[in-house]
């Protein structure tokens, strides 16, 4: 089995439809170009039937994106499909992504359709899409709460109809990793024509296991993961792209998979999204949070400055951050302070350093974090200290 994992980014669709993350066309175009630079294989650009704006945006994205596939989402209704197909008119690599719910609860209360009717709708939708594009993805919405036997039937039928990717969403973020892994295994072994399609997963993070579920799915045969930058998305969000990719990169020793993502574009992508939406990333967010590479405890700082591998499992440079951030706080030691002062151009002897250290810990008690400008003003207030040497003013970042 091929070990390449297709990264399907849905920041512009699932991410964008969550409260507070709506973007206008220009903003979506900027982000789409950044996603292409990031190296994602598929950009889900929108849900064209939702509005004329969404339709136009998918069309415009299709015009500018050259390397990534551009996907348009649609339900299985004819009018949805027509809009999706039309929106992809200019895309170099168009993908139609059609979906219908397959769980008993959704079929009964939302669709009011029987299993047979749902299966028939799915097959007709895929057949229609296949007449217009080669690349067709079918999603069984709420798959993790669907009867696996029915999933096998419907996936077998849509592959027969031409689907090249079958998606198994944990729409409501309900599955546990081992359970979800088992479902993927059951499908991989039970669908007779699975060799003609790629298994995809789409995990929500309601219980905080979106990435863990995606990794378990990969172990059990999934080769496409749907995810978003900064993990944004409906409710608690989707599996986070940066966490998934860096897990694969960092633990390659036990997970021998590849992706096309240029990890150095991870941080710039995260920052661009935050800047466009005005929604910052939580400071302790894995990989891209502002504290993800910050070390405040003195013993950690000492270790990291001597050798980053003491407390860092991946380097900040590998995700596009230029420098790890040493925060001077009350838990910092003299060693980190000395390094920080050197960066700022101050070279102190031990005695002076002790004096400054006492002053800094006082400020840290009041302010929690001592920033560069605090250090500079502390230094300027200290008498008999050596002057700053501007030539060595390297920025700490
Ligand atoms: Zn979703």
PDB file of C-alpha atoms in Angstrom, residues 85-336:
ATOM      1  CA  UNK A  85     -19.647  21.417 -11.377  1.00  0.00           C
ATOM      2  CA  UNK A  86     -20.139  24.948 -12.749  1.00  0.00           C
ATOM      3  CA  UNK A  87     -18.036  26.479  -9.975  1.00  0.00           C
ATOM      4  CA  UNK A  88     -15.104  24.278 -10.983  1.00  0.00           C
ATOM      5  CA  UNK A  89     -15.161  25.401 -14.624  1.00  0.00           C
ATOM      6  CA  UNK A  90     -11.679  26.955 -14.508  1.00  0.00           C
ATOM      7  CA  UNK A  91     -10.024  24.629 -11.998  1.00  0.00           C
ATOM      8  CA  UNK A  92      -6.941  22.822 -13.349  1.00  0.00           C
ATOM      9  CA  UNK A  93      -7.626  19.834 -11.103  1.00  0.00           C
ATOM     10  CA  UNK A  94     -11.316  19.906 -10.209  1.00  0.00           C
ATOM     11  CA  UNK A  95     -12.836  17.620  -7.604  1.00  0.00           C
ATOM     12  CA  UNK A  96     -16.547  17.254  -6.896  1.00  0.00           C
ATOM     13  CA  UNK A  97     -17.188  16.281  -3.295  1.00  0.00           C
ATOM     14  CA  UNK A  98     -20.715  15.054  -2.750  1.00  0.00           C
ATOM     15  CA  UNK A  99     -22.220  13.826   0.503  1.00  0.00           C
ATOM     16  CA  UNK A 100     -25.308  12.358   2.116  1.00  0.00           C
ATOM     17  CA  UNK A 101     -25.950  11.179   5.669  1.00  0.00           C
ATOM     18  CA  UNK A 102     -25.847   7.445   6.314  1.00  0.00           C
ATOM     19  CA  UNK A 103     -26.576   7.073  10.026  1.00  0.00           C
ATOM     20  CA  UNK A 104     -30.028   5.841  10.994  1.00  0.00           C
ATOM     21  CA  UNK A 105     -30.679   8.925  13.111  1.00  0.00           C
ATOM     22  CA  UNK A 106     -29.839  11.320  10.254  1.00  0.00           C
ATOM     23  CA  UNK A 107     -31.680   9.303   7.605  1.00  0.00           C
ATOM     24  CA  UNK A 108     -34.803   9.036   9.736  1.00  0.00           C
ATOM     25  CA  UNK A 109     -35.057  12.556  11.206  1.00  0.00           C
ATOM     26  CA  UNK A 110     -33.145  14.770   8.801  1.00  0.00           C
ATOM     27  CA  UNK A 111     -33.570  13.175   5.395  1.00  0.00           C
ATOM     28  CA  UNK A 112     -36.665  11.061   6.014  1.00  0.00           C
ATOM     29  CA  UNK A 113     -35.281   8.537   3.586  1.00  0.00           C
ATOM     30  CA  UNK A 114     -34.758   4.794   3.715  1.00  0.00           C
ATOM     31  CA  UNK A 115     -31.345   3.177   3.283  1.00  0.00           C
ATOM     32  CA  UNK A 116     -32.284   2.176  -0.266  1.00  0.00           C
ATOM     33  CA  UNK A 117     -33.233   5.742  -1.164  1.00  0.00           C
ATOM     34  CA  UNK A 118     -30.028   7.140   0.325  1.00  0.00           C
ATOM     35  CA  UNK A 119     -27.906   4.599  -1.557  1.00  0.00           C
ATOM     36  CA  UNK A 120     -29.671   5.411  -4.793  1.00  0.00           C
ATOM     37  CA  UNK A 121     -29.195   9.171  -4.325  1.00  0.00           C
ATOM     38  CA  UNK A 122     -25.496   8.652  -3.636  1.00  0.00           C
ATOM     39  CA  UNK A 123     -24.976   6.528  -6.729  1.00  0.00           C
ATOM     40  CA  UNK A 124     -26.867   8.962  -8.962  1.00  0.00           C
ATOM     41  CA  UNK A 125     -24.864  11.900  -7.616  1.00  0.00           C
ATOM     42  CA  UNK A 126     -21.547  10.183  -8.225  1.00  0.00           C
ATOM     43  CA  UNK A 127     -22.616   9.133 -11.727  1.00  0.00           C
ATOM     44  CA  UNK A 128     -23.610  12.715 -12.526  1.00  0.00           C
ATOM     45  CA  UNK A 129     -20.370  14.170 -11.154  1.00  0.00           C
ATOM     46  CA  UNK A 130     -18.300  11.570 -12.984  1.00  0.00           C
ATOM     47  CA  UNK A 131     -19.709  12.748 -16.318  1.00  0.00           C
ATOM     48  CA  UNK A 132     -18.065  16.134 -15.688  1.00  0.00           C
ATOM     49  CA  UNK A 133     -14.899  15.452 -13.679  1.00  0.00           C
ATOM     50  CA  UNK A 134     -12.620  12.456 -13.121  1.00  0.00           C
ATOM     51  CA  UNK A 135     -11.957  13.184  -9.497  1.00  0.00           C
ATOM     52  CA  UNK A 136     -15.075  12.443  -7.419  1.00  0.00           C
ATOM     53  CA  UNK A 137     -15.235  12.140  -3.662  1.00  0.00           C
ATOM     54  CA  UNK A 138     -18.206  10.718  -1.816  1.00  0.00           C
ATOM     55  CA  UNK A 139     -18.768  11.316   1.909  1.00  0.00           C
ATOM     56  CA  UNK A 140     -21.072   9.301   4.130  1.00  0.00           C
ATOM     57  CA  UNK A 141     -22.038  11.984   6.610  1.00  0.00           C
ATOM     58  CA  UNK A 142     -22.092  10.797  10.243  1.00  0.00           C
ATOM     59  CA  UNK A 143     -20.278   7.628   9.154  1.00  0.00           C
ATOM     60  CA  UNK A 144     -18.922   6.916  12.630  1.00  0.00           C
ATOM     61  CA  UNK A 145     -22.505   6.453  13.871  1.00  0.00           C
ATOM     62  CA  UNK A 146     -23.642   4.517  10.790  1.00  0.00           C
ATOM     63  CA  UNK A 147     -24.090   0.768  10.486  1.00  0.00           C
ATOM     64  CA  UNK A 148     -20.773  -0.536   9.069  1.00  0.00           C
ATOM     65  CA  UNK A 149     -22.664  -3.063   6.933  1.00  0.00           C
ATOM     66  CA  UNK A 150     -24.588  -0.245   5.277  1.00  0.00           C
ATOM     67  CA  UNK A 151     -21.375   1.744   4.827  1.00  0.00           C
ATOM     68  CA  UNK A 152     -19.808  -1.204   3.019  1.00  0.00           C
ATOM     69  CA  UNK A 153     -22.845  -1.400   0.706  1.00  0.00           C
ATOM     70  CA  UNK A 154     -22.969   2.305  -0.099  1.00  0.00           C
ATOM     71  CA  UNK A 155     -19.196   2.723  -0.551  1.00  0.00           C
ATOM     72  CA  UNK A 156     -19.040  -0.343  -2.803  1.00  0.00           C
ATOM     73  CA  UNK A 157     -21.847   1.117  -4.916  1.00  0.00           C
ATOM     74  CA  UNK A 158     -20.351   4.611  -5.239  1.00  0.00           C
ATOM     75  CA  UNK A 159     -16.917   3.233  -6.154  1.00  0.00           C
ATOM     76  CA  UNK A 160     -18.660   1.188  -8.813  1.00  0.00           C
ATOM     77  CA  UNK A 161     -20.272   4.434 -10.003  1.00  0.00           C
ATOM     78  CA  UNK A 162     -16.878   6.146 -10.264  1.00  0.00           C
ATOM     79  CA  UNK A 163     -15.963   7.626  -6.865  1.00  0.00           C
ATOM     80  CA  UNK A 164     -12.202   7.794  -6.466  1.00  0.00           C
ATOM     81  CA  UNK A 165     -12.203   8.850  -2.810  1.00  0.00           C
ATOM     82  CA  UNK A 166     -14.588   7.641  -0.119  1.00  0.00           C
ATOM     83  CA  UNK A 167     -14.752   9.729   3.002  1.00  0.00           C
ATOM     84  CA  UNK A 168     -15.669   8.381   6.444  1.00  0.00           C
ATOM     85  CA  UNK A 169     -16.424  11.425   8.596  1.00  0.00           C
ATOM     86  CA  UNK A 170     -16.684  11.446  12.340  1.00  0.00           C
ATOM     87  CA  UNK A 171     -19.082  14.331  11.797  1.00  0.00           C
ATOM     88  CA  UNK A 172     -20.037  14.815  15.432  1.00  0.00           C
ATOM     89  CA  UNK A 173     -16.631  14.085  16.988  1.00  0.00           C
ATOM     90  CA  UNK A 174     -17.965  11.061  18.843  1.00  0.00           C
ATOM     91  CA  UNK A 175     -15.567   8.235  17.984  1.00  0.00           C
ATOM     92  CA  UNK A 176     -12.643   7.088  20.108  1.00  0.00           C
ATOM     93  CA  UNK A 177      -9.344   6.368  18.359  1.00  0.00           C
ATOM     94  CA  UNK A 178      -9.345   2.555  18.642  1.00  0.00           C
ATOM     95  CA  UNK A 179     -13.011   2.366  17.672  1.00  0.00           C
ATOM     96  CA  UNK A 180     -12.516   4.616  14.660  1.00  0.00           C
ATOM     97  CA  UNK A 181      -9.398   2.709  13.637  1.00  0.00           C
ATOM     98  CA  UNK A 182     -11.423  -0.492  13.766  1.00  0.00           C
ATOM     99  CA  UNK A 183     -14.133   1.035  11.558  1.00  0.00           C
ATOM    100  CA  UNK A 184     -11.548   2.002   8.920  1.00  0.00           C
ATOM    101  CA  UNK A 185     -10.072  -1.494   9.072  1.00  0.00           C
ATOM    102  CA  UNK A 186     -13.537  -3.059   8.668  1.00  0.00           C
ATOM    103  CA  UNK A 187     -14.219  -0.904   5.610  1.00  0.00           C
ATOM    104  CA  UNK A 188     -10.773  -1.471   4.117  1.00  0.00           C
ATOM    105  CA  UNK A 189     -11.221  -5.219   4.418  1.00  0.00           C
ATOM    106  CA  UNK A 190     -14.936  -5.355   3.636  1.00  0.00           C
ATOM    107  CA  UNK A 191     -15.316  -3.191   0.509  1.00  0.00           C
ATOM    108  CA  UNK A 192     -14.561  -5.545  -2.397  1.00  0.00           C
ATOM    109  CA  UNK A 193     -13.505  -2.791  -4.866  1.00  0.00           C
ATOM    110  CA  UNK A 194     -11.563  -0.654  -2.380  1.00  0.00           C
ATOM    111  CA  UNK A 195      -8.447  -0.937  -4.563  1.00  0.00           C
ATOM    112  CA  UNK A 196     -10.127   1.582  -6.908  1.00  0.00           C
ATOM    113  CA  UNK A 197     -10.519   4.311  -4.290  1.00  0.00           C
ATOM    114  CA  UNK A 198      -8.726   6.125  -1.490  1.00  0.00           C
ATOM    115  CA  UNK A 199     -10.136   6.000   2.019  1.00  0.00           C
ATOM    116  CA  UNK A 200     -10.444   9.459   3.520  1.00  0.00           C
ATOM    117  CA  UNK A 201     -11.186  10.586   7.069  1.00  0.00           C
ATOM    118  CA  UNK A 202     -12.681  13.776   8.413  1.00  0.00           C
ATOM    119  CA  UNK A 203     -12.545  14.018  12.186  1.00  0.00           C
ATOM    120  CA  UNK A 204     -14.056  16.611  14.446  1.00  0.00           C
ATOM    121  CA  UNK A 205     -12.522  17.560  17.723  1.00  0.00           C
ATOM    122  CA  UNK A 206     -15.482  17.670  20.105  1.00  0.00           C
ATOM    123  CA  UNK A 207     -13.710  15.316  22.505  1.00  0.00           C
ATOM    124  CA  UNK A 208     -10.216  16.517  21.642  1.00  0.00           C
ATOM    125  CA  UNK A 209      -9.232  13.424  19.658  1.00  0.00           C
ATOM    126  CA  UNK A 210      -9.565  14.622  16.042  1.00  0.00           C
ATOM    127  CA  UNK A 211      -5.884  14.193  15.272  1.00  0.00           C
ATOM    128  CA  UNK A 212      -5.594  10.954  17.267  1.00  0.00           C
ATOM    129  CA  UNK A 213      -8.529   9.515  15.318  1.00  0.00           C
ATOM    130  CA  UNK A 214      -6.945  10.550  12.024  1.00  0.00           C
ATOM    131  CA  UNK A 215      -3.667   8.871  12.970  1.00  0.00           C
ATOM    132  CA  UNK A 216      -5.452   5.661  13.943  1.00  0.00           C
ATOM    133  CA  UNK A 217      -7.285   5.776  10.620  1.00  0.00           C
ATOM    134  CA  UNK A 218      -3.990   6.082   8.746  1.00  0.00           C
ATOM    135  CA  UNK A 219      -2.651   3.051  10.593  1.00  0.00           C
ATOM    136  CA  UNK A 220      -5.693   1.134   9.429  1.00  0.00           C
ATOM    137  CA  UNK A 221      -5.601   2.058   5.765  1.00  0.00           C
ATOM    138  CA  UNK A 222      -6.832   5.649   5.321  1.00  0.00           C
ATOM    139  CA  UNK A 223      -4.676   7.612   2.869  1.00  0.00           C
ATOM    140  CA  UNK A 224      -6.416  10.980   2.844  1.00  0.00           C
ATOM    141  CA  UNK A 225      -6.920  13.193   5.886  1.00  0.00           C
ATOM    142  CA  UNK A 226      -9.248  16.176   5.901  1.00  0.00           C
ATOM    143  CA  UNK A 227      -8.031  18.870   8.237  1.00  0.00           C
ATOM    144  CA  UNK A 228      -7.762  22.613   8.783  1.00  0.00           C
ATOM    145  CA  UNK A 229      -5.149  25.208   9.644  1.00  0.00           C
ATOM    146  CA  UNK A 230      -5.233  25.978  13.386  1.00  0.00           C
ATOM    147  CA  UNK A 231      -7.824  23.190  13.688  1.00  0.00           C
ATOM    148  CA  UNK A 232     -10.714  25.572  13.016  1.00  0.00           C
ATOM    149  CA  UNK A 233     -14.088  24.188  11.982  1.00  0.00           C
ATOM    150  CA  UNK A 234     -17.626  23.478  13.105  1.00  0.00           C
ATOM    151  CA  UNK A 235     -18.044  23.534  16.925  1.00  0.00           C
ATOM    152  CA  UNK A 236     -14.760  22.408  18.513  1.00  0.00           C
ATOM    153  CA  UNK A 237     -13.104  22.321  15.108  1.00  0.00           C
ATOM    154  CA  UNK A 238     -11.535  19.779  12.791  1.00  0.00           C
ATOM    155  CA  UNK A 239      -8.366  17.746  13.092  1.00  0.00           C
ATOM    156  CA  UNK A 240      -5.567  20.292  12.960  1.00  0.00           C
ATOM    157  CA  UNK A 241      -3.378  20.152   9.861  1.00  0.00           C
ATOM    158  CA  UNK A 242      -0.222  21.255  11.644  1.00  0.00           C
ATOM    159  CA  UNK A 243      -0.609  18.736  14.467  1.00  0.00           C
ATOM    160  CA  UNK A 244      -1.270  15.851  12.112  1.00  0.00           C
ATOM    161  CA  UNK A 245       1.609  16.676   9.766  1.00  0.00           C
ATOM    162  CA  UNK A 246       4.116  17.338  12.549  1.00  0.00           C
ATOM    163  CA  UNK A 247       3.094  14.112  14.303  1.00  0.00           C
ATOM    164  CA  UNK A 248       3.924  12.224  11.098  1.00  0.00           C
ATOM    165  CA  UNK A 249       7.191  14.113  10.635  1.00  0.00           C
ATOM    166  CA  UNK A 250       8.339  13.981  14.262  1.00  0.00           C
ATOM    167  CA  UNK A 251       7.443  10.331  14.798  1.00  0.00           C
ATOM    168  CA  UNK A 252       8.514   9.044  11.421  1.00  0.00           C
ATOM    169  CA  UNK A 253      10.421   6.367  13.302  1.00  0.00           C
ATOM    170  CA  UNK A 254       7.120   4.639  14.099  1.00  0.00           C
ATOM    171  CA  UNK A 255       4.890   6.039  11.309  1.00  0.00           C
ATOM    172  CA  UNK A 256       6.560   5.755   7.948  1.00  0.00           C
ATOM    173  CA  UNK A 257       4.307   8.012   5.859  1.00  0.00           C
ATOM    174  CA  UNK A 258       4.937  10.986   3.627  1.00  0.00           C
ATOM    175  CA  UNK A 259       2.977  14.128   2.819  1.00  0.00           C
ATOM    176  CA  UNK A 260       3.600  16.915   0.312  1.00  0.00           C
ATOM    177  CA  UNK A 261       3.426  19.596   2.991  1.00  0.00           C
ATOM    178  CA  UNK A 262       6.319  22.025   3.254  1.00  0.00           C
ATOM    179  CA  UNK A 263       6.402  22.252   7.033  1.00  0.00           C
ATOM    180  CA  UNK A 264       8.250  25.576   6.950  1.00  0.00           C
ATOM    181  CA  UNK A 265       5.032  27.140   5.640  1.00  0.00           C
ATOM    182  CA  UNK A 266       3.018  25.926   8.657  1.00  0.00           C
ATOM    183  CA  UNK A 267       3.613  28.898  10.904  1.00  0.00           C
ATOM    184  CA  UNK A 268       3.141  31.498   8.131  1.00  0.00           C
ATOM    185  CA  UNK A 269      -0.166  29.801   7.187  1.00  0.00           C
ATOM    186  CA  UNK A 270      -1.345  29.813  10.788  1.00  0.00           C
ATOM    187  CA  UNK A 271      -0.435  33.473  11.170  1.00  0.00           C
ATOM    188  CA  UNK A 272      -2.123  34.484   7.919  1.00  0.00           C
ATOM    189  CA  UNK A 273      -5.364  32.795   8.972  1.00  0.00           C
ATOM    190  CA  UNK A 274      -5.248  34.476  12.385  1.00  0.00           C
ATOM    191  CA  UNK A 275      -4.548  37.816  10.792  1.00  0.00           C
ATOM    192  CA  UNK A 276      -7.356  37.515   8.226  1.00  0.00           C
ATOM    193  CA  UNK A 277      -9.988  36.353  10.701  1.00  0.00           C
ATOM    194  CA  UNK A 278      -8.797  38.451  13.629  1.00  0.00           C
ATOM    195  CA  UNK A 279      -8.946  35.298  15.758  1.00  0.00           C
ATOM    196  CA  UNK A 280      -5.692  34.496  17.488  1.00  0.00           C
ATOM    197  CA  UNK A 281      -4.486  30.996  18.256  1.00  0.00           C
ATOM    198  CA  UNK A 282      -4.702  29.822  21.866  1.00  0.00           C
ATOM    199  CA  UNK A 283      -1.211  30.321  23.356  1.00  0.00           C
ATOM    200  CA  UNK A 284      -0.732  26.673  24.332  1.00  0.00           C
ATOM    201  CA  UNK A 285      -1.969  25.303  20.979  1.00  0.00           C
ATOM    202  CA  UNK A 286       0.321  22.508  19.790  1.00  0.00           C
ATOM    203  CA  UNK A 287       2.808  23.454  17.052  1.00  0.00           C
ATOM    204  CA  UNK A 288       1.556  26.993  16.301  1.00  0.00           C
ATOM    205  CA  UNK A 289       0.567  28.503  19.668  1.00  0.00           C
ATOM    206  CA  UNK A 290       2.736  31.344  20.870  1.00  0.00           C
ATOM    207  CA  UNK A 291       3.968  29.219  23.769  1.00  0.00           C
ATOM    208  CA  UNK A 292       4.561  26.062  21.730  1.00  0.00           C
ATOM    209  CA  UNK A 293       8.295  26.735  21.665  1.00  0.00           C
ATOM    210  CA  UNK A 294       8.564  29.111  24.606  1.00  0.00           C
ATOM    211  CA  UNK A 295      10.505  27.983  27.624  1.00  0.00           C
ATOM    212  CA  UNK A 296      10.204  29.791  30.877  1.00  0.00           C
ATOM    213  CA  UNK A 297      11.292  27.383  33.599  1.00  0.00           C
ATOM    214  CA  UNK A 298      14.961  28.010  34.351  1.00  0.00           C
ATOM    215  CA  UNK A 299      16.060  24.397  34.095  1.00  0.00           C
ATOM    216  CA  UNK A 300      14.333  24.058  30.708  1.00  0.00           C
ATOM    217  CA  UNK A 301      15.845  27.305  29.431  1.00  0.00           C
ATOM    218  CA  UNK A 302      19.307  26.212  30.441  1.00  0.00           C
ATOM    219  CA  UNK A 303      18.846  22.906  28.624  1.00  0.00           C
ATOM    220  CA  UNK A 304      17.353  24.388  25.466  1.00  0.00           C
ATOM    221  CA  UNK A 305      20.075  26.978  25.098  1.00  0.00           C
ATOM    222  CA  UNK A 306      22.760  24.292  25.447  1.00  0.00           C
ATOM    223  CA  UNK A 307      20.978  21.792  23.206  1.00  0.00           C
ATOM    224  CA  UNK A 308      17.388  22.298  21.958  1.00  0.00           C
ATOM    225  CA  UNK A 309      16.724  18.558  21.895  1.00  0.00           C
ATOM    226  CA  UNK A 310      16.708  18.496  25.686  1.00  0.00           C
ATOM    227  CA  UNK A 311      13.158  19.838  25.768  1.00  0.00           C
ATOM    228  CA  UNK A 312      12.124  20.202  22.128  1.00  0.00           C
ATOM    229  CA  UNK A 313      10.905  17.256  20.082  1.00  0.00           C
ATOM    230  CA  UNK A 314      10.814  19.352  16.915  1.00  0.00           C
ATOM    231  CA  UNK A 315      12.557  22.573  16.075  1.00  0.00           C
ATOM    232  CA  UNK A 316      10.748  25.896  15.718  1.00  0.00           C
ATOM    233  CA  UNK A 317      12.606  26.357  12.419  1.00  0.00           C
ATOM    234  CA  UNK A 318      10.983  23.193  11.022  1.00  0.00           C
ATOM    235  CA  UNK A 319       7.541  24.828  11.207  1.00  0.00           C
ATOM    236  CA  UNK A 320       8.748  28.176   9.935  1.00  0.00           C
ATOM    237  CA  UNK A 321       9.444  29.993  13.189  1.00  0.00           C
ATOM    238  CA  UNK A 322      12.800  31.690  13.052  1.00  0.00           C
ATOM    239  CA  UNK A 323      13.741  31.299  16.684  1.00  0.00           C
ATOM    240  CA  UNK A 324      12.410  29.654  19.806  1.00  0.00           C
ATOM    241  CA  UNK A 325      11.218  32.049  22.388  1.00  0.00           C
ATOM    242  CA  UNK A 326      12.908  32.234  25.725  1.00  0.00           C
ATOM    243  CA  UNK A 327      10.555  34.007  28.097  1.00  0.00           C
ATOM    244  CA  UNK A 328      12.121  35.720  31.033  1.00  0.00           C
ATOM    245  CA  UNK A 329       9.804  35.209  33.972  1.00  0.00           C
ATOM    246  CA  UNK A 330      10.176  34.449  37.637  1.00  0.00           C
ATOM    247  CA  UNK A 331      10.988  30.833  36.849  1.00  0.00           C
ATOM    248  CA  UNK A 332      13.889  31.739  34.629  1.00  0.00           C
ATOM    249  CA  UNK A 333      17.439  31.182  35.651  1.00  0.00           C
ATOM    250  CA  UNK A 334      20.507  33.380  35.428  1.00  0.00           C
ATOM    251  CA  UNK A 335      21.784  31.492  32.416  1.00  0.00           C
ATOM    252  CA  UNK A 336      18.751  32.369  30.269  1.00  0.00           C
TER     253      UNK A 336
END
